[in-house]
Coordinates of C-alpha atoms in Angstrom, one line a residue:
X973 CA -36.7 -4.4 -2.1
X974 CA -33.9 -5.5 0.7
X975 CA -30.3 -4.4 -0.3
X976 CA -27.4 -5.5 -2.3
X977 CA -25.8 -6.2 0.8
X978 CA -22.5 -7.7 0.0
X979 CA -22.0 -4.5 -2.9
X980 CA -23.0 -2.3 0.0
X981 CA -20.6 -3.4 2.5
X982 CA -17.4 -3.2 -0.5
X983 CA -18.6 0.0 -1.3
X984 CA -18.6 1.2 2.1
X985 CA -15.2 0.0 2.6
X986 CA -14.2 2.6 -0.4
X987 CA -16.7 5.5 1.0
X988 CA -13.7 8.1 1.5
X989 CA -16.6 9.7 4.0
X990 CA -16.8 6.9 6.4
X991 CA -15.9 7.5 9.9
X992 CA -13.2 5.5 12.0
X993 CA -16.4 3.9 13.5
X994 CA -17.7 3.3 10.1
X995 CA -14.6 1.6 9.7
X996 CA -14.5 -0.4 12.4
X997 CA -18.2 -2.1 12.1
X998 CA -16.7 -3.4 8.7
X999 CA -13.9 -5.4 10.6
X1000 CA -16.6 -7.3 11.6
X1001 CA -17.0 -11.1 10.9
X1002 CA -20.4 -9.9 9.6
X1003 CA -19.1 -7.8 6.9
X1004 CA -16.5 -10.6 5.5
X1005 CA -17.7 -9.1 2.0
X1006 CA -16.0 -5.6 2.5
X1007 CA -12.6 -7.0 4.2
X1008 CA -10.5 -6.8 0.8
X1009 CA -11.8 -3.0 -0.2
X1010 CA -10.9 -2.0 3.0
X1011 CA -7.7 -3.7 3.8
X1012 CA -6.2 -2.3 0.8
X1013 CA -7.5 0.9 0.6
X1014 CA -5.0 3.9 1.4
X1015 CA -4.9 6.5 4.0
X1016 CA -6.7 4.2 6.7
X1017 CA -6.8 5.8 10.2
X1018 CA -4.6 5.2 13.3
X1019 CA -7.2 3.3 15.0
X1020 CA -8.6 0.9 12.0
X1021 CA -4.9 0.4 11.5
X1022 CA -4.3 -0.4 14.9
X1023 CA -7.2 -2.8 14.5
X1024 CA -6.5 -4.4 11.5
X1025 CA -2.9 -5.3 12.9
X1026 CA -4.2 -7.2 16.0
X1027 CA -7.5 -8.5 14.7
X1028 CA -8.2 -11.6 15.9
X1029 CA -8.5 -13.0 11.9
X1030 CA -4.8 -14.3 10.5
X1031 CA -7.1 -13.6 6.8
X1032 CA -7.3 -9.8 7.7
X1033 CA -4.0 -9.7 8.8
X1034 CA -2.3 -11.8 5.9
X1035 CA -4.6 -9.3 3.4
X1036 CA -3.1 -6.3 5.4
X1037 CA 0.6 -7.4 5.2
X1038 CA 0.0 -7.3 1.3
X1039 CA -1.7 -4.4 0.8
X1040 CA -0.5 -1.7 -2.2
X1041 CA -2.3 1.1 -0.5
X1042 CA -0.9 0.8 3.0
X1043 CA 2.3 2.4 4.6
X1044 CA 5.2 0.3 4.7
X1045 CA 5.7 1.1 8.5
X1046 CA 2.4 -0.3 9.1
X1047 CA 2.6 -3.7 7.2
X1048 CA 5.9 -3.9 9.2
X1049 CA 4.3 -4.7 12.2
X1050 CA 3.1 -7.8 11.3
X1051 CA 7.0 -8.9 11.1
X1052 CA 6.3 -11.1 14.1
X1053 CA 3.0 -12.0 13.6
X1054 CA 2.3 -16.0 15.2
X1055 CA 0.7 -16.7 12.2
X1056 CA 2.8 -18.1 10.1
X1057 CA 0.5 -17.1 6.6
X1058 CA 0.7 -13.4 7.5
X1059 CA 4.6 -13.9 7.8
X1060 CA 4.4 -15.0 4.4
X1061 CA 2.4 -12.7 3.2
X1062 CA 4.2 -9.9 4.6
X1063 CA 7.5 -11.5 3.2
X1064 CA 6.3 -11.6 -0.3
X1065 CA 4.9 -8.0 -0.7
X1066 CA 2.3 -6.4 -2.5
X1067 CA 2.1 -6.7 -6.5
X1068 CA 0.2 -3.7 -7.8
X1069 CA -0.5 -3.4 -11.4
X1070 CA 1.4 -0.7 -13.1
X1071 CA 2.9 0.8 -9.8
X1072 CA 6.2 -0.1 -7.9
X1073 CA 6.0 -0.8 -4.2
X1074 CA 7.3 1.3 -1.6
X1075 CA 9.8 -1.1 0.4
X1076 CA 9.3 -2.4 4.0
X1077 CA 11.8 -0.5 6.7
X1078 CA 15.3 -1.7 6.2
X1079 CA 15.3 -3.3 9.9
X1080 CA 12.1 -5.0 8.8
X1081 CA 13.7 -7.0 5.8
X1082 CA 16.8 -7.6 8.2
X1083 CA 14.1 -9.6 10.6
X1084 CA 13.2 -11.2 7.5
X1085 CA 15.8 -12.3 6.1
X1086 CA 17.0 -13.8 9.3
X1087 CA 13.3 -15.4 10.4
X1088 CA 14.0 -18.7 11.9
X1089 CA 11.4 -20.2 9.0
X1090 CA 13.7 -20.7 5.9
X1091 CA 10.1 -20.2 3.7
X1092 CA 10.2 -16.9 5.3
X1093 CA 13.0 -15.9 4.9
X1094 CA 13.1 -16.9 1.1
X1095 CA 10.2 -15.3 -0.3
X1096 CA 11.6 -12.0 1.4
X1097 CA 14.7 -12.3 -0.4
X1098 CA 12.3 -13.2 -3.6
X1099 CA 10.6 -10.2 -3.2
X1100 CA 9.8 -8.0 -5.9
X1101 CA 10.1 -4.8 -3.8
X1102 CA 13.4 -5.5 -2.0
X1103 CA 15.4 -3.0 -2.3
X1104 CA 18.9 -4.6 -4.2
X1105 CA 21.5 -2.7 -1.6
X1106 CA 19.4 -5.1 0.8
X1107 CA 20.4 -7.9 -1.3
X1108 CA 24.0 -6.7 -2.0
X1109 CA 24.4 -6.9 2.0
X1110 CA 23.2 -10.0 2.1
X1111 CA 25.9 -12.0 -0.2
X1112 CA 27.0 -13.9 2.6
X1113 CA 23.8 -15.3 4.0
X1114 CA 24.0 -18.4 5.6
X1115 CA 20.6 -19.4 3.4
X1116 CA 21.4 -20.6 -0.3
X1117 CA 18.4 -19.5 -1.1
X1118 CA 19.3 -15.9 -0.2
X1119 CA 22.4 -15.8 -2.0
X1120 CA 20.7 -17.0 -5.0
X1121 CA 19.0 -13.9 -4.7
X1122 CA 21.4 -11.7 -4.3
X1123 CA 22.7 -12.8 -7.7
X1124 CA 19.8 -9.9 -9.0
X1125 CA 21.8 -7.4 -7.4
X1126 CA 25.1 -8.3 -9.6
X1127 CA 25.9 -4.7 -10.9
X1128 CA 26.7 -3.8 -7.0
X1129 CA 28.1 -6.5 -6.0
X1130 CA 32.4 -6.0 -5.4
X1131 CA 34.7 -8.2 -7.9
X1132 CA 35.6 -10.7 -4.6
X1133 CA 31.6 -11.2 -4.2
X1134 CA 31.4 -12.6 -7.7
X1135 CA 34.1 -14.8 -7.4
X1136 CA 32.8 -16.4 -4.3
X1137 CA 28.7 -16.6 -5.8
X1138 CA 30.3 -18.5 -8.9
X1139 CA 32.1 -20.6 -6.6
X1140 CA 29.4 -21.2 -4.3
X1141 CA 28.7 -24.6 -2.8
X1142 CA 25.3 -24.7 -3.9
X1143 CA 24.6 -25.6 -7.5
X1144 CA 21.8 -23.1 -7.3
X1145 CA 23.4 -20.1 -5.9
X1146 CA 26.5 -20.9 -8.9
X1147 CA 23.8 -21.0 -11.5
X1148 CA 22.3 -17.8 -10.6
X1149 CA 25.8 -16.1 -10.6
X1150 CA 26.8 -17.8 -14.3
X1151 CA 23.4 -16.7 -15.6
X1152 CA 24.2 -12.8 -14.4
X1153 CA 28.3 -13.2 -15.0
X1154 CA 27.4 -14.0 -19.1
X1155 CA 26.6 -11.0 -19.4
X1156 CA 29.9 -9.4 -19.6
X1157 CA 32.0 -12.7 -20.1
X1158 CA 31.6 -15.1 -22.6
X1159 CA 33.5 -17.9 -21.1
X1160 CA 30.1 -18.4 -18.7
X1161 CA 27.6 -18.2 -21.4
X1162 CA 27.8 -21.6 -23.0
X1163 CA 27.5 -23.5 -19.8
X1164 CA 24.4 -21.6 -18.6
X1165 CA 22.3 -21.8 -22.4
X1166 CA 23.1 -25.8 -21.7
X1167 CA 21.2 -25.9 -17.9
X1168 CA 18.8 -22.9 -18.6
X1169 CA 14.9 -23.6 -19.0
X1170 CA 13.3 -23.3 -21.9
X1171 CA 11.0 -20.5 -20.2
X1172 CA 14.3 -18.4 -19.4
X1173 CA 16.5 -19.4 -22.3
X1174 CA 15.1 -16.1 -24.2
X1175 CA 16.4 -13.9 -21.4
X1176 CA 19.7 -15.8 -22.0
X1177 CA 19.7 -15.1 -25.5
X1178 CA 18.9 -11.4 -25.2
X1179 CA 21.9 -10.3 -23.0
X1180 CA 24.3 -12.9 -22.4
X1181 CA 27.7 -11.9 -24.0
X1182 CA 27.9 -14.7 -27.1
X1183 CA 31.2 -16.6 -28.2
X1184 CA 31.0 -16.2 -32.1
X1185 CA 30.8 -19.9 -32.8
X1186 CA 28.0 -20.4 -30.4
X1187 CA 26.2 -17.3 -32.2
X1188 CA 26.9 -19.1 -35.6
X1189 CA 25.6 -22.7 -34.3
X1190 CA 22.7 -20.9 -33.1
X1191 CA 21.5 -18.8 -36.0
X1192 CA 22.2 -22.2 -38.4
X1193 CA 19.3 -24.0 -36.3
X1194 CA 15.7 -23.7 -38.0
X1195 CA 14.9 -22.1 -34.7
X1196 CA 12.9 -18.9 -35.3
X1197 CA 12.4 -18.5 -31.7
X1198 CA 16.1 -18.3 -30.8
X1199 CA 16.9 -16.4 -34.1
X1200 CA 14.6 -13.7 -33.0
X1201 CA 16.0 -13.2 -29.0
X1202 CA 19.5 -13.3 -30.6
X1203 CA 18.3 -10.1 -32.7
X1204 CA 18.7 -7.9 -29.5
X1205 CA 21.5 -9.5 -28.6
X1206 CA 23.9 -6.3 -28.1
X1207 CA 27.3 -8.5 -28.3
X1208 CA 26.2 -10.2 -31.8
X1209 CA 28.8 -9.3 -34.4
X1210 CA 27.6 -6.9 -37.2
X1211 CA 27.7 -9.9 -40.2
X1212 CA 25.7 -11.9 -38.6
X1213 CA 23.2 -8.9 -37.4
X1214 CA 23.3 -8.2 -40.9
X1215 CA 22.4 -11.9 -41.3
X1216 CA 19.5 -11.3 -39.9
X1217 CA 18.0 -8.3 -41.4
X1218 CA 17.3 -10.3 -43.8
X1219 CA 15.7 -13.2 -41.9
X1220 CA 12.7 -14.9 -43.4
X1221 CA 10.7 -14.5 -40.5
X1222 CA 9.4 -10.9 -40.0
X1223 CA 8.9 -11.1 -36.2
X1224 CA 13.6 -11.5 -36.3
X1225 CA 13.6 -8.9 -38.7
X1226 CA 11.5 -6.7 -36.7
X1227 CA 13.9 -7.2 -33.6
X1228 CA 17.1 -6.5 -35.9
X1229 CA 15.4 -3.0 -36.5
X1230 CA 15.2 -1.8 -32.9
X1231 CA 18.8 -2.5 -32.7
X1232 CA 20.8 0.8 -30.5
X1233 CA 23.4 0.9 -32.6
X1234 CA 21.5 1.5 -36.3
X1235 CA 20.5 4.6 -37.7
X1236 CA 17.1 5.6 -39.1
X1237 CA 18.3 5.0 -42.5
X1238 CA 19.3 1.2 -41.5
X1239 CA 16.4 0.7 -39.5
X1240 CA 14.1 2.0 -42.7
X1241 CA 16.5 -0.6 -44.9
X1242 CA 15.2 -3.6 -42.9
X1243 CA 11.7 -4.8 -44.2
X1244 CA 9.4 -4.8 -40.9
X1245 CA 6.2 -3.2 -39.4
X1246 CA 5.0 -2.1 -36.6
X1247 CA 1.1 -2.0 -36.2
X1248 CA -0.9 -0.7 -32.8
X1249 CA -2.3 -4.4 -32.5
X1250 CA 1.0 -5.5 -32.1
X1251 CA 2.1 -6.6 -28.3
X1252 CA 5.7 -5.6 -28.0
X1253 CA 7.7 -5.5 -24.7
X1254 CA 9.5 -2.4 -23.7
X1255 CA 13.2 -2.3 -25.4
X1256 CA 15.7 -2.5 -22.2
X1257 CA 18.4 -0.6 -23.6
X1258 CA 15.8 2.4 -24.1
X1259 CA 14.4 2.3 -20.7
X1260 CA 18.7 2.2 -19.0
X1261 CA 19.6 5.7 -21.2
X1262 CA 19.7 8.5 -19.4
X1263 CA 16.5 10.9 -19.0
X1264 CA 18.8 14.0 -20.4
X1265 CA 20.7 12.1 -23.2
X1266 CA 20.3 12.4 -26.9
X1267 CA 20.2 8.7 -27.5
X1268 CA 16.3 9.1 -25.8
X1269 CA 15.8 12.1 -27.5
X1270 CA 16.6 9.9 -30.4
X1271 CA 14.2 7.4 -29.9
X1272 CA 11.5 9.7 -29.1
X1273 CA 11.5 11.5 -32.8
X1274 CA 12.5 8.3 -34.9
X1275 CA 10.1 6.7 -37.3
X1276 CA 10.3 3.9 -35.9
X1277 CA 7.0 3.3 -33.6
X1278 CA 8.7 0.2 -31.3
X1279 CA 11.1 2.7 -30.1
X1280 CA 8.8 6.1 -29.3
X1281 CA 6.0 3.5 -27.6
X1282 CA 9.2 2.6 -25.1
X1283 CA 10.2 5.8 -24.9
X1284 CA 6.9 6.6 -24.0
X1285 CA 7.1 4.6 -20.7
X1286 CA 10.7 5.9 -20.1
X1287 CA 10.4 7.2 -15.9
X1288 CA 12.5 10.2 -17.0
X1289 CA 11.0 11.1 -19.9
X1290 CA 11.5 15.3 -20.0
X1291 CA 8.4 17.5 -20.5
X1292 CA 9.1 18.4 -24.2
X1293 CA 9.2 15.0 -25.1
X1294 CA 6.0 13.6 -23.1
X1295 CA 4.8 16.6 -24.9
X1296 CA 6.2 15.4 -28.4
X1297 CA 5.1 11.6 -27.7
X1298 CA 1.3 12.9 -27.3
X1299 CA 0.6 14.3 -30.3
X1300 CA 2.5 10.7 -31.7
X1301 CA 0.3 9.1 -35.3
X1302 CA 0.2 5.9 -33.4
X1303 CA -2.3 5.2 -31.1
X1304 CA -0.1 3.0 -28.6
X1305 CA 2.5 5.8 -28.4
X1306 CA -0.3 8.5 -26.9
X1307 CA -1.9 5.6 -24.8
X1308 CA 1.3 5.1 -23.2
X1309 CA 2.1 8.6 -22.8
X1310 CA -1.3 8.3 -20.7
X1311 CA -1.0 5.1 -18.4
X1312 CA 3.2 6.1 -17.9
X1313 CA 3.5 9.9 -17.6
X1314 CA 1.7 11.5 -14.9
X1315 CA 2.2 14.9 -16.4
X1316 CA 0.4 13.6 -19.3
X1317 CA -0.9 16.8 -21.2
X1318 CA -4.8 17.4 -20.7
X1319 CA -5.8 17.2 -24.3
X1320 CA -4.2 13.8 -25.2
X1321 CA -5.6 12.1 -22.1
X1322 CA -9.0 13.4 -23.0
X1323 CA -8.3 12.3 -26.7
X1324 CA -7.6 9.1 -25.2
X1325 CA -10.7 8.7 -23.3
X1326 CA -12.7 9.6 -25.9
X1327 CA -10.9 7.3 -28.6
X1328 CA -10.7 4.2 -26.4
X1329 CA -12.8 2.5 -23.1
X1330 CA -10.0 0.5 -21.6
X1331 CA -10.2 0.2 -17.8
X1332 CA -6.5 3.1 -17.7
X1333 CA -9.4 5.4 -18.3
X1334 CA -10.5 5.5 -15.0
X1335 CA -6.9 6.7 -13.8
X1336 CA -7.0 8.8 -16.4
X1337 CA -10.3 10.8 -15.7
X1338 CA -9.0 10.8 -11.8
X1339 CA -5.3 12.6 -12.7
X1340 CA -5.7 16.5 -11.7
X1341 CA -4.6 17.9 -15.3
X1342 CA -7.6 15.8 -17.1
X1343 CA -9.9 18.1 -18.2
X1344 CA -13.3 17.9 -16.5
X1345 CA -15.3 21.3 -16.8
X1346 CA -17.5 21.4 -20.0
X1347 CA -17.7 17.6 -20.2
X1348 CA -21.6 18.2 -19.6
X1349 CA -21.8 19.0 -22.9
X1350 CA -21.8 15.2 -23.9
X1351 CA -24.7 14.6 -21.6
X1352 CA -27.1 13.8 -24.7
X1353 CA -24.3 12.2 -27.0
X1354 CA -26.0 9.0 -28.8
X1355 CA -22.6 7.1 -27.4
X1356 CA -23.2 5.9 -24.0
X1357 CA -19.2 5.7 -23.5
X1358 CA -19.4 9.5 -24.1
X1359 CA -22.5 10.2 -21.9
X1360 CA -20.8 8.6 -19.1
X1361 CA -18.4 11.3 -18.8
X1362 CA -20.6 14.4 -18.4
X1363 CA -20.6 13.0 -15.0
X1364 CA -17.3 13.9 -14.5
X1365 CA -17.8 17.7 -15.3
X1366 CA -17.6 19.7 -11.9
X1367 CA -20.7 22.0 -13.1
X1368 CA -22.8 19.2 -14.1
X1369 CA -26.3 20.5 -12.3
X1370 CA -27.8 18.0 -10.1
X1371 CA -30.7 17.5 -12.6
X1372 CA -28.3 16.3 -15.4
X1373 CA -27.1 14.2 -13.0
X1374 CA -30.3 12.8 -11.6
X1375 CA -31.6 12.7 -15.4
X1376 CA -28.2 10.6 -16.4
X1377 CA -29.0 8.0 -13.7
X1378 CA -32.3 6.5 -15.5
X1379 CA -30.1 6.2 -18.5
X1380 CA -30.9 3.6 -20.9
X1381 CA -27.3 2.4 -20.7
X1382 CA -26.2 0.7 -17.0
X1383 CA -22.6 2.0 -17.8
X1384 CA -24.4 5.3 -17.3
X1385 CA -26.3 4.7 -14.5
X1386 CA -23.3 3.4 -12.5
X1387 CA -21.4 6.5 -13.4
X1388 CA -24.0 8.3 -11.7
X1389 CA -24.7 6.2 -8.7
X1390 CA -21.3 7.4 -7.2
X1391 CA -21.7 11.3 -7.4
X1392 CA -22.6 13.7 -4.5
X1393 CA -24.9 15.3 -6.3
X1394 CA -27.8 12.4 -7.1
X1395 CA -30.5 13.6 -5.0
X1396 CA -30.6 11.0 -1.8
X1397 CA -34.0 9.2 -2.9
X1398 CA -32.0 8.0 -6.0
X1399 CA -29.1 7.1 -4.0
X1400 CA -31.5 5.0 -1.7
X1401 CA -32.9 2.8 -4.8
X1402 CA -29.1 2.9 -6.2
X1403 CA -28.4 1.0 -2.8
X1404 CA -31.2 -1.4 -3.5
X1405 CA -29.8 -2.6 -7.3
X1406 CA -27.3 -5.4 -7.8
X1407 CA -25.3 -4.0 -10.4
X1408 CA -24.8 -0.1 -8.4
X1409 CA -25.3 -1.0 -5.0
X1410 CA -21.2 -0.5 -4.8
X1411 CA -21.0 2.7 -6.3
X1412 CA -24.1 4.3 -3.9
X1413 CA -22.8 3.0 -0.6
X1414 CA -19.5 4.5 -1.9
X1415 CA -20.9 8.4 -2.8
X1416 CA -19.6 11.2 0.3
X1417 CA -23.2 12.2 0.2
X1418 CA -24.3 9.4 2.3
X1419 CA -24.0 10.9 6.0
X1420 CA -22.6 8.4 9.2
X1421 CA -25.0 8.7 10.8
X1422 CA -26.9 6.5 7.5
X1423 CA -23.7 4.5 7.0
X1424 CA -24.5 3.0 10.9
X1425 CA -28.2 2.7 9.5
X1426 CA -27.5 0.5 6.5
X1427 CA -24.7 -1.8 8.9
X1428 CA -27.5 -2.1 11.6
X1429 CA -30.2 -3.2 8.6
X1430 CA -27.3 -5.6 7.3
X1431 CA -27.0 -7.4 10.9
X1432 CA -23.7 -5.8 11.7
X1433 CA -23.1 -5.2 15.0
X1434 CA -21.8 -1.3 16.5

């Protein structure tokens, strides 16, 4: 049976024993397949990085210059790439899921920013991982696009900056300014709800400072959607927040009750529910409070479940309340308390794992705390979810390993395929199966000196 080759290449590109050489075969046109695992994996060595960075490929380059698991310092030598894509690329940044992106070098986004290419130079200052002093500095670009951008950075820009953004000559730039100046003054806010999308006229609704008759106009229209973003509205005055406490549509009622400024009696006044199916975004004015205060500490023992699940996700939450939050009755609270806090304690995020099979499990089972040793024990559990983890236990013997990898369930078998100890023959037939080929070119068992074996049967060339 010939080889799953394009698995085996990806998972090569992952094997954290692979050699510099290893490495370097897989930069090959002939091993296309393994470019993306490779390019974005973290910890590459000086020499594949040298490589990737002068390869003769714009594609490997441009995959480089966005790559989440590379050092910022190395991407940053692709600021004067002649291919104008990896420009781009590097411009726009990486966009990992769950995870914020170290920035570039400062001197990097100042080449950026003043690339001769205006598309350049705008997606740099569109950036989701510019740093905001970057942008404060920039409020005098010559590029309307760039000071557009620099409108996200309001809260440190001087009172002379604003002046000059709202009076900008560009129509963009002055938009931008209004729709951060509403914020705090009211005489901004009408104008920008009458020229903002529908898309962002929620965002409007939410934060911008409200003149009362425009707040009366708006809760008068049979408009459930508006009703409902003007619930969180922290300027609203409290008779027509009490207006809509009593709302006829549940999901405005439910926004009214995650208010800052009620107490757990008026929140448990105001007829709502909150149930784990329910998606909710994270309430912004829990995220700003500060990681000490009592407002969090608050939030993190009230009844009311919207508010713990975004405490939950706070950055600063302290120990005794991560602590607190994962013993929580509600499912979403502990999940959260999971995926968020990386001090997450061991019995929740094995509770977790046990409760649930989402795809966080897998950072979950990889965080140092999670607790791994006696997992064998569910070896033989009729669940094949369970069974999957006795894999994980560090005294697993290699026969319960070897017997777990002619499972009846492929979920099993490809939580096997990976480990160090499946005796080598298995390994070898692993390599040979479509569905955990991957996983067996990527176990540390497999020696370089076999890694160069299975490139030379894949027609890569040394």
């Amino acid at each position: 049976m010939t080889y799953a080759r394009e698995e085996v290449l990806r998972g090569l590109a992952r094997n954290e024993a692979a050699s510099s050489d290893v490495l370097l075969r897989l930069l090959r046109p002939e091993a296309k397949a393994a470019w993306d695992y490779l390019l974005n994996r973290s910890g590459l060595p000086a020499d594949v990085v040298d490589a990737l960075v002068t390869h003769e490929n714009w594609r490997v380059r441009g995959v480089f210059a966005q790559s989440s698991g590379a050092a910022p310092a190395d991407r940053a030598r692709l600021v004067d790439d002649p291919e104008r894509r990896v420009r781009l690329e590097l411009a726009d940044g990486p966009r990992p899921y769950h995870r914020t992106v170290e920035p570039l070098p400062d001197e990097t986004y100042a080449r950026l920013l003043s690339a001769p290419d205006r598309v350049v130079r705008e997606m740099a200052a569109c950036s989701s991982s510019i740093p905001d002093r970057i942008l404060a500095a920039n409020a005098g670009h010559d590029d309307p696009w760039v000071r557009k951008a620099v409108c996200r950075a309001w809260d440190l820009l001087a009172p002379d900056v604003h002046a000059a953004l709202l009076a900008d000559p560009d129509a963009g730039v002055r938009r931008a300014a209004a729709r951060q100046a509403c914020r705090t003054d009211e005489a901004h806010t009408d104008e920008v709800l009458a020229g903002v999308e529908r898309h962002e006229r929620r965002g409007v609704l939410e934060e911008a400072r409200l003149p009362r008759a425009t707040a009366e106009r708006l809760l008068d229209l049979d408009d459930p959607y508006d009703r409902e973003a003007l619930a969180a509205n922290p300027s609203l005055p409290p008779d027509l927040v009490a207006r809509l406490a009593t709302d006829p549509e549940h999901d405005v009622r439910r926004a009214v009750s995650a208010r800052p400024e009620l107490t757990e009696e008026q929140r448990a006044a105001i007829d709502y529910k909150v149930e784990s199916k329910d998606s909710l975004g994270r309430l912004g004015w829990v995220l700003a409070l500060d990681g000490d205060s009592d407002a969090l500490r608050a939030c993190a023992n009230s009844a009311h479940p919207w508010l713990r699940r975004t405490a939950a996700v706070h950055p600063a939450l302290p120990a005794d309340l991560v602590e607190l939050l994962a013993g929580d009755e509600q499912f979403v609270v502990r999940l959260f308390i999971c995926e968020y806090q990386p001090d997450a304690p061991a019995e929740v995020l094995l509770r977790t794992v046990l409760e649930w099979s989402g795809y966080t499990t897998y950072d979950m089972l990889r965080l140092p705390q999670f607790p791994r040793k006696g997992l064998a024990r569910y070896a033989d559990h009729p669940d094949p979810a369970r069974r999957r983890l006795a894999v994980h236990d560090p005294d697993a013997t290699p026969e319960q390993i070897e017997r777990l990898s002619r499972d009846e369930s492929d979920w099993v078998c490809r939580q096997t395929a990976a480990d160090p100890r499946l005796p080598a023959a298995r390994i070898e037939e692993f390599l040979r199966d479509q569905w955990t080929a991957f996983q067996a070119a990527s176990n540390p068992a497999l020696t370089v000196a076999r890694m160069h074996r299975l490139l030379d049967e894949l027609g890569v060339p040394a």
